[in-house]
Structure formats: structure tokens, C-alpha cells
Amino acid sequence: DMQEYIKVHPWLIDPAWAPLEHEKRLDTLLEKHFKVKKTGAKAAKKRPDYFCLASANQYQIVDLKRPKVKVGMKELQQIQQYVMFMREETKKTSHPDLKVNHVGGILIYSDIDTGSGIGTMIDSLEKEGIHVTRWDDLLRRTETLHKEFLNVIKRRAPANDPRITGLDEINGKKPAVKIERAAKARKKRH
């Protein structure tokens, strides 16, 4: 499922999040404090819509809304409350080696209410380091970032590099054609 996949691959949201890992302890802290009701169609899949990522000095709260959930003021305030609570929690440790310097959040949605105040609330959250984005925008950005990276790698790799050939095979492209094009492009440059 998407939530589990993002937990393992947080760099899909933000490449700078590569060192972050899912932190169950923080999930539990929020769950207890806010008395969060778990969601999910089947009993075995019930869980909160959010999860927490952490590294040595930063926490990120990721709130992934299911496709059928229409985000409104309540959901925007909810992610804000989660982040503010966690920021207060981090103040309980002052040791410089253990201090968390940044707590941020992101709410990812498919549908959002267009009611009054929604845009203003999103602007306010952004100023607080809490991002709000549509799934479509996130996926498009992720694809663009990684496509550019792969294109650079392909241009710099030897024409017969099996790793590049493997990437093309995964994408359903004919590797021989790509190798020929890459070799021709290299000859033109030299």
C-alpha cells in the first residue's frame, strides 16, 4: 500500500529526506496524545493516516489522505496540531547531541475543499514549515526530479553499461536502440 511504500522510501516526497526513517515511537506519542482513531477498510489494515519520520536532528510528520477523503479546515488544523505538539515535545530535551532542531510536516491529498479560508490556512501552514500538496503534484515532481537524474547518468555512462540497459528494460524500452543513440551522441561530443 502507498503509506507503507512512502515510509520505506521517504525520498520520494523530498530527496533530502533519504536519511529519514519511520519512527514508530513518535507515531505512538501522537496516537496517545490525540486519541487518534485508526482508519482502513479491513480490521488488519486499520491505522492512522499519518506516520513520523526521523533522523538525528529532525522529525517530519507525513499525513497521507486516502483518495476518497476531501481535505478541509479540520484536516489542515489537524496536521498543524500534530507538528506543534511534536515541537513542544522536542523542547523537553536540551542536550546538544540529542536536540531535535527541526519538526516539519506535510499533508498529501487528492481532493480539497474550496471553502473560504482554505487558501489562507495553507499559506499560514507553509510559513510554519508545514507543506500541503496534491498527490498528482507530488508524483509529477518526483518523476521529474528522478528522470533528470537518470538522464544525466545515462549520458555519462558507457554506451554498453548493463545497469543502464537494465533501466531501459524495466521501462519497456529497447536497450539496443538507446545504446546506439548514446554512442552516436558521445561521438558527436568528441
N, CA, C and O of each residue as an XYZ file, in Angstrom:
760
protein
N       0.835     -1.190      0.000
C       0.000      0.000      0.000
C       0.873      1.245      0.000
O       2.048      1.186      0.364
N       0.311      2.347     -0.399
C       1.074      3.580     -0.614
C       1.743      4.075      0.667
O       2.901      4.492      0.627
N       1.051      4.039      1.788
C       1.620      4.543      3.035
C       2.863      3.739      3.419
O       3.883      4.317      3.795
N       2.783      2.430      3.327
C       3.928      1.598      3.669
C       5.104      1.873      2.727
O       6.257      1.898      3.156
N       4.806      2.075      1.460
C       5.853      2.333      0.472
C       6.561      3.655      0.765
O       7.788      3.730      0.700
N       5.802      4.683      1.082
C       6.384      6.004      1.383
C       7.206      5.939      2.674
O       8.241      6.598      2.775
N       6.764      5.163      3.652
C       7.531      5.019      4.893
C       8.938      4.508      4.605
O       9.907      4.959      5.216
N       9.040      3.578      3.683
C      10.324      2.968      3.357
C      11.132      3.836      2.383
O      12.360      3.761      2.355
N      10.442      4.654      1.589
C      11.097      5.476      0.567
C      10.721      6.957      0.727
O      10.127      7.534     -0.183
N      11.054      7.580      1.860
C      10.641      8.975      2.077
C      11.249      9.959      1.085
O      10.717     11.055      0.910
N      12.340      9.598      0.438
C      12.979     10.460     -0.549
C      12.064     10.719     -1.739
O      12.314     11.637     -2.520
N      11.001      9.915     -1.890
C      10.035     10.178     -2.956
C       9.267     11.477     -2.686
O       8.825     12.141     -3.623
N       9.111     11.835     -1.425
C       8.472     13.102     -1.061
C       9.477     14.234     -1.212
O       9.178     15.278     -1.791
N      10.665     14.010     -0.684
C      11.709     15.034     -0.729
C      13.060     14.315     -0.749
O      13.367     13.569      0.180
N      13.869     14.523     -1.784
C      15.164     13.838     -1.852
C      16.041     14.057     -0.621
O      16.852     13.194     -0.286
N      15.897     15.177      0.045
C      16.680     15.456      1.257
C      16.268     14.562      2.421
O      16.963     14.505      3.436
N      15.152     13.870      2.282
C      14.680     13.003      3.354
C      15.258     11.592      3.274
O      14.837     10.725      4.039
N      16.189     11.338      2.393
C      16.765     10.000      2.239
C      17.248      9.411      3.571
O      17.038      8.221      3.806
N      17.889     10.197      4.457
C      18.354      9.596      5.713
C      17.254      9.389      6.760
O      17.507      8.781      7.800
N      16.060      9.875      6.507
C      14.988      9.725      7.498
C      14.434      8.306      7.495
O      14.387      7.642      6.460
N      14.021      7.861      8.667
C      13.429      6.534      8.810
C      12.134      6.635      9.603
O      11.947      7.550     10.405
N      11.251      5.683      9.364
C       9.989      5.639     10.098
C      10.291      5.483     11.586
O      11.107      4.648     11.977
N       9.639      6.279     12.398
C       9.861      6.273     13.845
C       8.539      5.948     14.541
O       7.722      6.839     14.773
N       8.332      4.682     14.870
C       7.080      4.224     15.486
C       6.818      4.881     16.837
O       5.669      5.123     17.208
N       7.888      5.164     17.562
C       7.731      5.796     18.881
C       7.007      7.136     18.767
O       6.173      7.468     19.608
N       7.327      7.903     17.724
C       6.668      9.192     17.527
C       5.218      8.990     17.085
O       4.333      9.739     17.496
N       4.976      7.980     16.249
C       3.595      7.654     15.852
C       2.748      7.395     17.103
O       1.643      7.918     17.243
N       3.291      6.579     18.001
C       2.575      6.213     19.226
C       2.346      7.420     20.109
O       1.279      7.549     20.709
N       3.321      8.303     20.201
C       3.187      9.520     21.003
C       2.012     10.366     20.510
O       1.201     10.831     21.312
N       1.919     10.567     19.197
C       0.800     11.328     18.628
C      -0.523     10.596     18.830
O      -1.535     11.203     19.181
N      -0.501      9.305     18.607
C      -1.714      8.497     18.725
C      -2.300      8.604     20.133
O      -3.509      8.767     20.299
N      -1.441      8.512     21.132
C      -1.910      8.585     22.523
C      -2.393      9.986     22.884
O      -3.444     10.153     23.503
N      -1.612     10.989     22.491
C      -1.966     12.359     22.868
C      -3.279     12.809     22.207
O      -4.124     13.426     22.855
N      -3.439     12.500     20.929
C      -4.611     12.962     20.185
C      -5.739     11.938     20.140
O      -6.790     12.183     19.549
N      -5.509     10.787     20.770
C      -6.516      9.712     20.774
C      -7.017      9.453     19.346
O      -8.218      9.438     19.076
N      -6.051      9.253     18.450
C      -6.325      9.083     17.025
C      -7.066      7.788     16.765
O      -6.678      6.721     17.241
N      -8.142      7.903     15.997
C      -8.888      6.727     15.563
C      -8.230      6.201     14.305
O      -7.890      6.959     13.396
N      -8.058      4.898     14.268
C      -7.433      4.293     13.105
C      -8.445      4.142     11.992
O      -9.636      3.940     12.230
N      -7.942      4.247     10.752
C      -8.814      4.116      9.592
C      -8.363      2.936      8.753
O      -7.245      2.448      8.918
N      -9.202      2.482      7.876
C      -8.874      1.368      6.997
C     -10.088      0.488      6.813
O     -10.913      0.361      7.718
N     -10.202     -0.113      5.659
C     -11.374     -0.918      5.335
C     -11.408     -2.215      6.133
O     -12.460     -2.614      6.632
N     -10.267     -2.866      6.255
C     -10.210     -4.143      6.963
C      -9.596     -3.936      8.329
O      -8.768     -3.046      8.523
N     -10.008     -4.766      9.276
C      -9.507     -4.636     10.641
C      -7.979     -4.711     10.687
O      -7.347     -3.975     11.445
N      -7.390     -5.586      9.891
C      -5.931     -5.751      9.893
C      -5.209     -4.539      9.323
O      -4.031     -4.332      9.613
N      -5.893     -3.738      8.522
C      -5.255     -2.586      7.884
C      -5.575     -1.275      8.583
O      -5.213     -0.213      8.077
N      -6.232     -1.314      9.714
C      -6.575     -0.069     10.394
C      -5.314      0.590     10.924
O      -4.465     -0.053     11.542
N      -5.210      1.897     10.667
C      -4.041      2.662     11.091
C      -4.347      4.142     10.967
O      -5.288      4.525     10.272
N      -3.560      4.982     11.634
C      -3.736      6.424     11.449
C      -3.339      6.812     10.020
O      -2.621      6.071      9.348
N      -3.808      7.971      9.564
C      -3.459      8.461      8.230
C      -2.057      9.050      8.200
O      -1.561      9.387      7.126
N      -1.412      9.182      9.339
C      -0.101      9.807      9.403
C       0.957      8.799      9.851
O       0.648      7.725     10.369
N       2.207      9.184      9.633
C       3.330      8.480     10.228
C       4.457      9.491     10.396
O       4.441     10.560      9.786
N       5.423      9.147     11.219
C       6.513     10.062     11.524
C       7.835      9.510     11.015
O       8.109      8.313     11.108
N       8.641     10.405     10.479
C       9.982     10.074     10.031
C      10.959     10.840     10.911
O      10.655     11.935     11.385
N      12.135     10.256     11.126
C      13.096     10.929     11.997
C      14.523     10.637     11.560
O      14.819      9.603     10.960
N      15.383     11.572     11.877
C      16.832     11.380     11.792
C      17.377     11.929     13.100
O      16.615     12.218     14.022
N      18.685     12.070     13.181
C      19.289     12.525     14.431
C      18.764     13.870     14.905
O      18.627     14.087     16.109
N      18.466     14.783     13.976
C      18.073     16.119     14.429
C      16.814     16.670     13.764
O      16.560     17.873     13.834
N      16.032     15.825     13.128
C      14.789     16.333     12.545
C      13.694     15.282     12.563
O      13.946     14.081     12.462
N      12.471     15.776     12.695
C      11.265     14.949     12.593
C      10.397     15.525     11.480
O      10.317     16.741     11.302
N       9.751     14.638     10.740
C       8.770     15.038      9.741
C       7.508     14.218      9.991
O       7.569     12.996     10.128
N       6.379     14.891     10.048
C       5.095     14.213     10.195
C       4.440     14.214      8.822
O       4.200     15.269      8.235
N       4.157     13.032      8.324
C       3.591     12.857      6.992
C       2.151     12.400      7.148
O       1.885     11.348      7.729
N       1.225     13.192      6.629
C      -0.204     12.879      6.710
C      -0.697     12.596      5.291
O      -0.902     13.513      4.495
N      -0.882     11.313      4.992
C      -1.315     10.880      3.662
C      -2.814     10.635      3.697
O      -3.280      9.706      4.356
N      -3.556     11.452      3.000
C      -5.006     11.285      2.969
C      -5.393     10.327      1.847
O      -4.872     10.392      0.733
N      -6.303      9.458      2.173
C      -6.792      8.485      1.191
C      -7.543      9.211      0.080
O      -8.056     10.310      0.291
N      -7.609      8.602     -1.102
C      -8.237      9.260     -2.256
C      -9.669      9.746     -2.026
O     -10.068     10.757     -2.605
N     -10.435      9.063     -1.212
C     -11.838      9.441     -1.021
C     -12.036     10.497      0.065
O     -13.158     10.953      0.289
N     -10.953     10.888      0.739
C     -11.049     11.882      1.805
C     -10.904     13.278      1.210
O      -9.906     13.582      0.557
N     -11.901     14.121      1.439
C     -11.835     15.508      0.990
C     -11.285     16.337      2.143
O     -11.888     16.406      3.215
N     -10.145     16.959      1.915
C      -9.467     17.731      2.946
C     -10.169     19.071      3.122
O     -10.503     19.752      2.152
N     -10.381     19.428      4.373
C     -10.974     20.712      4.721
C     -10.183     21.351      5.845
O      -9.066     20.936      6.153
N     -10.770     22.356      6.444
C     -10.107     23.089      7.520
C      -9.725     22.152      8.676
O      -8.659     22.307      9.273
N     -10.583     21.192      8.988
C     -10.327     20.256     10.087
C      -9.010     19.503      9.877
O      -8.212     19.381     10.807
N      -8.780     19.000      8.665
C      -7.570     18.236      8.368
C      -6.331     19.130      8.364
O      -5.254     18.708      8.786
N      -6.486     20.359      7.890
C      -5.363     21.308      7.897
C      -4.972     21.656      9.334
O      -3.787     21.720      9.662
N      -5.966     21.879     10.183
C      -5.693     22.169     11.592
C      -5.087     20.955     12.294
O      -4.264     21.092     13.199
N      -5.501     19.783     11.868
C      -5.006     18.543     12.468
C      -3.487     18.394     12.249
O      -2.757     18.116     13.201
N      -3.011     18.572     11.022
C      -1.566     18.444     10.776
C      -0.811     19.535     11.525
O       0.294     19.305     12.016
N      -1.406     20.722     11.613
C      -0.783     21.814     12.368
C      -0.647     21.429     13.842
O       0.395     21.665     14.453
N      -1.688     20.845     14.406
C      -1.652     20.436     15.818
C      -0.615     19.344     16.054
O       0.089     19.367     17.064
N      -0.516     18.389     15.133
C       0.482     17.330     15.263
C       1.891     17.921     15.303
O       2.702     17.547     16.151
N       2.176     18.836     14.391
C       3.509     19.431     14.314
C       3.793     20.283     15.552
O       4.879     20.204     16.127
N       2.820     21.093     15.959
C       3.024     21.950     17.137
C       3.248     21.104     18.397
O       4.111     21.426     19.215
N       2.488     20.048     18.550
C       2.662     19.152     19.699
C       4.064     18.549     19.696
O       4.735     18.520     20.728
N       4.504     18.068     18.532
C       5.820     17.432     18.449
C       6.934     18.452     18.684
O       7.973     18.113     19.251
N       6.728     19.687     18.257
C       7.730     20.734     18.523
C       7.854     20.970     20.030
O       8.956     21.153     20.547
N       6.730     20.964     20.718
C       6.766     21.124     22.186
C       7.460     19.933     22.838
O       8.209     20.103     23.800
N       7.218     18.743     22.328
C       7.853     17.541     22.875
C       9.373     17.613     22.738
O      10.102     17.201     23.640
N       9.844     18.137     21.612
C      11.300     18.192     21.399
C      11.978     19.170     22.352
O      13.180     19.060     22.593
N      11.237     20.113     22.890
C      11.808     21.080     23.827
C      12.100     20.461     25.188
O      12.730     21.089     26.039
N      11.644     19.240     25.388
C      11.865     18.562     26.662
C      13.266     17.962     26.763
O      13.638     17.417     27.802
N      14.038     18.063     25.687
C      15.424     17.603     25.676
C      16.310     18.766     25.273
O      16.122     19.365     24.215
N      17.284     19.083     26.129
C      18.150     20.224     25.820
C      19.589     19.820     25.520
O      20.392     20.668     25.133
N      19.928     18.559     25.689
C      21.298     18.120     25.419
C      21.621     18.350     23.945
O      20.876     17.891     23.079
N      22.718     19.052     23.639
C      23.019     19.419     22.249
C      23.162     18.228     21.299
O      22.848     18.348     20.115
N      23.625     17.091     21.794
C      23.776     15.915     20.926
C      22.451     15.213     20.643
O      22.348     14.433     19.697
N      21.442     15.490     21.458
C      20.153     14.806     21.327
C      19.024     15.722     20.880
O      17.911     15.263     20.624
N      19.303     16.999     20.788
C      18.281     18.000     20.452
C      17.801     17.852     19.016
O      18.602     17.687     18.095
N      16.496     17.911     18.835
C      15.893     17.918     17.506
C      15.762     19.373     17.089
O      15.111     20.161     17.775
N      16.374     19.732     15.973
C      16.404     21.124     15.521
C      15.252     21.511     14.620
O      14.960     22.696     14.460
N      14.590     20.524     14.028
C      13.520     20.844     13.077
C      12.401     19.809     13.151
O      12.639     18.602     13.112
N      11.185     20.315     13.259
C       9.999     19.474     13.150
C       9.129     20.098     12.069
O       8.697     21.245     12.189
N       8.879     19.342     11.029
C       8.052     19.827      9.933
C       6.936     18.845      9.641
O       6.810     17.810     10.295
N       6.138     19.181      8.663
C       5.046     18.292      8.304
C       4.632     18.482      6.864
O       4.921     19.504      6.240
N       3.947     17.476      6.348
C       3.380     17.558      5.005
C       2.061     16.802      4.991
O       1.957     15.691      5.512
N       1.068     17.418      4.391
C      -0.234     16.780      4.194
C      -0.372     16.575      2.686
O      -0.269     17.523      1.908
N      -0.605     15.337      2.288
C      -0.728     14.998      0.872
C      -2.158     14.511      0.652
O      -2.639     13.622      1.354
N      -2.824     15.105     -0.329
C      -4.242     14.836     -0.543
C      -4.566     14.660     -2.026
O      -3.769     15.001     -2.900
N      -5.762     14.115     -2.284
C      -6.271     14.003     -3.655
C      -7.335     15.049     -3.932
O      -7.446     15.548     -5.052
N      -8.125     15.383     -2.902
C      -9.231     16.325     -3.077
C      -9.263     17.279     -1.887
O      -9.010     16.877     -0.752
N      -9.576     18.543     -2.158
C      -9.600     19.545     -1.087
C     -10.822     20.440     -1.244
O     -11.265     20.733     -2.355
N     -11.342     20.856     -0.127
C     -12.483     21.766     -0.099
C     -12.048     23.125     -0.657
O     -10.905     23.546     -0.477
N     -12.948     23.780     -1.313
C     -12.626     25.106     -1.852
C     -13.276     26.209     -1.026
O     -13.384     27.349     -1.476
N     -13.702     25.866      0.171
C     -14.370     26.820      1.043
C     -13.483     27.980      1.455
O     -12.271     27.973      1.243
N     -14.115     28.961      2.040
C     -13.391     30.171      2.431
C     -12.360     29.863      3.509
O     -12.604     29.082      4.428
N     -11.231     30.485      3.372
C     -10.176     30.355      4.368
C      -9.184     29.228      4.105
O      -8.134     29.182      4.747
N      -9.479     28.335      3.195
C      -8.582     27.202      2.936
C      -7.227     27.702      2.413
O      -6.180     27.302      2.922
N      -7.248     28.566      1.409
C      -6.002     29.098      0.846
C      -5.186     29.864      1.869
O      -3.964     29.732      1.927
N      -5.862     30.662      2.671
C      -5.178     31.433      3.717
C      -4.547     30.497      4.737
O      -3.427     30.733      5.190
N      -5.264     29.429      5.101
C      -4.737     28.461      6.062
C      -3.519     27.743      5.480
O      -2.541     27.520      6.193
N      -3.564     27.381      4.203
C      -2.427     26.712      3.569
C      -1.211     27.647      3.559
O      -0.093     27.208      3.827
N      -1.422     28.919      3.255
C      -0.331     29.902      3.292
C       0.269     29.997      4.689
O       1.489     30.055      4.845
N      -0.584     30.014      5.694
C      -0.136     30.096      7.077
C       0.678     28.856      7.463
O       1.713     28.965      8.120
N       0.206     27.695      7.054
C       0.926     26.452      7.355
C       2.307     26.459      6.698
O       3.292     26.038      7.304
N       2.368     26.934      5.473
C       3.646     26.983      4.753
C       4.663     27.818      5.522
O       5.834     27.449      5.607
N       4.223     28.930      6.078
C       5.116     29.786      6.861
C       5.609     29.078      8.120
O       6.663     29.411      8.662
N       4.829     28.095      8.578
C       5.191     27.332      9.772
C       6.004     26.081      9.437
O       6.320     25.293     10.328
N       6.345     25.893      8.157
C       7.119     24.720      7.766
C       6.272     23.471      7.592
O       6.768     22.349      7.691
N       4.980     23.681      7.329
C       4.056     22.566      7.104
C       3.541     22.704      5.676
O       2.871     23.679      5.335
N       3.861     21.724      4.858
C       3.517     21.789      3.436
C       2.227     21.028      3.145
O       1.916     20.030      3.794
N       1.493     21.518      2.165
C       0.246     20.890      1.734
C       0.355     20.722      0.221
O       0.608     21.686     -0.502
N       0.163     19.494     -0.248
C       0.307     19.245     -1.681
C      -0.619     18.132     -2.153
O      -1.005     17.246     -1.391
N      -0.961     18.210     -3.436
C      -1.787     17.159     -4.044
C      -0.905     15.979     -4.423
O       0.278     16.143     -4.721
N      -1.492     14.791     -4.408
C      -0.780     13.594     -4.843
C      -0.227     13.793     -6.250
O       0.934     13.479     -6.512
N      -1.051     14.313     -7.151
C      -0.631     14.496     -8.550
C       0.609     15.375     -8.653
O       1.529     15.072     -9.413
N       0.633     16.460     -7.891
C       1.786     17.369     -7.929
C       3.038     16.687     -7.380
O       4.130     16.837     -7.928
N       2.867     15.942     -6.297
C       3.990     15.236     -5.695
C       4.551     14.191     -6.665
O       5.766     14.086     -6.832
N       3.679     13.432     -7.291
C       4.129     12.404     -8.228
C       4.825     13.020     -9.444
O       5.841     12.505     -9.909
N       4.283     14.106     -9.947
C       4.890     14.784    -11.103
C       6.281     15.322    -10.736
O       7.229     15.179    -11.509
N       6.394     15.931     -9.575
C       7.685     16.470     -9.127
C       8.702     15.355     -8.935
O       9.850     15.478     -9.361
N       8.287     14.278     -8.300
C       9.178     13.146     -8.058
C       9.657     12.549     -9.373
O      10.843     12.264     -9.539
N       8.735     12.362    -10.300
C       9.102     11.810    -11.596
C      10.100     12.732    -12.313
O      11.089     12.259    -12.873
N       9.844     14.027    -12.295
C      10.722     14.987    -12.957
C      12.116     14.979    -12.331
O      13.117     14.931    -13.046
N      12.184     15.025    -11.009
C      13.484     15.027    -10.332
C      14.298     13.801    -10.670
O      15.489     13.906    -10.966
N      13.680     12.656    -10.630
C      14.415     11.419    -10.842
C      14.664     11.146    -12.322
O      15.646     10.492    -12.671
N      13.793     11.636    -13.190
C      14.012     11.484    -14.628
C      15.252     12.287    -15.032
O      16.079     11.799    -15.802
N      15.384     13.508    -14.520
C      16.552     14.322    -14.831
C      17.828     13.646    -14.344
O      18.837     13.634    -15.049
N      17.783     13.087    -13.147
C      18.932     12.384    -12.588
C      19.304     11.196    -13.468
O      20.476     11.015    -13.800
N      18.325     10.391    -13.847
C      18.593      9.227    -14.692
C      19.126      9.635    -16.059
O      19.998      8.959    -16.606
N      18.622     10.718    -16.614
C      19.122     11.185    -17.904
C      20.596     11.591    -17.826
O      21.363     11.327    -18.751
N      20.987     12.230    -16.728
C      22.395     12.596    -16.536
C      23.238     11.331    -16.435
O      24.297     11.239    -17.057
N      22.780     10.368    -15.666
C      23.504      9.103    -15.511
C      23.651      8.411    -16.864
O      24.730      7.922    -17.200
N      22.573      8.371    -17.635
C      22.619      7.718    -18.951
C      23.609      8.409    -19.877
O      24.329      7.740    -20.618
N      23.657      9.731    -19.848
C      24.573     10.473    -20.714
C      26.031     10.216    -20.339
O      26.905     10.206    -21.206
N      26.289     10.010    -19.060
C      27.666      9.842    -18.593
C      28.140      8.393    -18.596
O      29.343      8.140    -18.529
N      27.231      7.456    -18.670
C      27.583      6.038    -18.608
C      28.150      5.566    -19.951
O      27.808      6.109    -21.001
N      29.018      4.552    -19.908
C      29.489      3.954    -21.162
C      28.297      3.410    -21.952
O      27.292      3.000    -21.371
N      28.419      3.411    -23.262
C      27.313      3.020    -24.144
C      26.790      1.623    -23.865
O      25.599      1.373    -24.050
N      27.636      0.712    -23.427
C      27.185     -0.666    -23.201
C      27.039     -1.011    -21.719
O      27.094     -2.187    -21.358
N      26.860     -0.036    -20.874
C      26.730     -0.248    -19.431
C      25.476     -1.082    -19.137
O      24.364     -0.650    -19.441
N      25.646     -2.278    -18.546
C      24.484     -3.148    -18.306
C      23.476     -2.559    -17.308
O      22.296     -2.910    -17.339
N      23.932     -1.682    -16.442
C      22.991     -1.068    -15.492
C      22.003     -0.167    -16.224
O      20.816     -0.145    -15.902
N      22.498      0.570    -17.205
C      21.637      1.461    -17.983
C      20.711      0.629    -18.865
O      19.529      0.939    -19.008
N      21.262     -0.432    -19.456
C      20.444     -1.332    -20.263
C      19.316     -1.911    -19.416
O      18.182     -2.033    -19.879
N      19.634     -2.265    -18.179
C      18.616     -2.808    -17.269
C      17.519     -1.800    -16.969
O      16.344     -2.161    -16.888
N      17.899     -0.534    -16.802
C      16.891      0.514    -16.573
C      15.950      0.628    -17.762
O      14.735      0.738    -17.600
N      16.520      0.600    -18.947
C      15.688      0.693    -20.148
C      14.744     -0.502    -20.262
O      13.592     -0.354    -20.668
N      15.233     -1.673    -19.906
C      14.382     -2.863    -19.968
C      13.224     -2.755    -18.980
O      12.103     -3.163    -19.284
N      13.494     -2.209    -17.802
C      12.438     -2.012    -16.803
C      11.370     -1.073    -17.350
O      10.179     -1.283    -17.117
N      11.787     -0.047    -18.069
C      10.852      0.932    -18.622
C      10.235      0.500    -19.940
O       9.494      1.266    -20.557
N      10.530     -0.722    -20.384
C       9.929     -1.238    -21.604
C      10.510     -0.664    -22.876
O       9.877     -0.741    -23.929
N      11.707     -0.086    -22.805
C      12.347      0.482    -23.991
C      13.323     -0.542    -24.551
O      13.794     -1.427    -23.836
N      13.616     -0.413    -25.823
C      14.583     -1.303    -26.464
C      15.986     -0.801    -26.140
O      16.383      0.268    -26.604
N      16.738     -1.561    -25.350
C      18.055     -1.103    -24.946
C      19.020     -0.918    -26.104
O      19.832      0.007    -26.072
N      18.962     -1.756    -27.118
C      19.906     -1.645    -28.234
C      19.790     -0.289    -28.914
O      20.802      0.326    -29.249
N      18.585      0.174    -29.117
C      18.366      1.471    -29.752
C      18.950      2.575    -28.881
O      19.602      3.487    -29.390
N      18.723      2.501    -27.579
C      19.237      3.511    -26.657
C      20.767      3.515    -26.648
O      21.389      4.577    -26.611
N      21.366      2.323    -26.681
C      22.824      2.236    -26.666
C      23.393      2.857    -27.929
O      24.374      3.599    -27.876
N      22.777      2.555    -29.066
C      23.238      3.141    -30.329
C      23.151      4.660    -30.290
O      24.083      5.346    -30.708
N      22.034      5.190    -29.787
C      21.863      6.651    -29.698
C      22.904      7.265    -28.775
O      23.480      8.308    -29.086
N      23.144      6.619    -27.644
C      24.122      7.138    -26.685
C      25.522      7.138    -27.298
O      26.277      8.092    -27.113
N      25.872      6.085    -28.018
C      27.197      6.006    -28.654
C      27.338      7.108    -29.703
O      28.384      7.754    -29.770
N      26.321      7.335    -30.514
C      26.365      8.395    -31.514
C      26.506      9.766    -30.868
O      27.254     10.616    -31.350
N      25.783      9.973    -29.777
C      25.848     11.264    -29.076
C      27.250     11.494    -28.519
O      27.747     12.619    -28.549
N      27.887     10.453    -28.016
C      29.251     10.583    -27.480
C      30.246     10.906    -28.586
O      31.146     11.726    -28.403
N      30.079     10.253    -29.740
C      30.987     10.513    -30.863
C      30.895     11.964    -31.316
O      31.905     12.578    -31.661
N      29.676     12.512    -31.316
C      29.483     13.910    -31.732
C      30.175     14.858    -30.764
O      30.711     15.884    -31.184
N      30.173     14.535    -29.483
C      30.791     15.390    -28.475
C      32.307     15.367    -28.559
O      32.960     16.342    -28.186
N      32.873     14.281    -29.036
C      34.358     14.144    -29.045
C      34.911     14.469    -30.359
O      36.126     14.409    -30.549
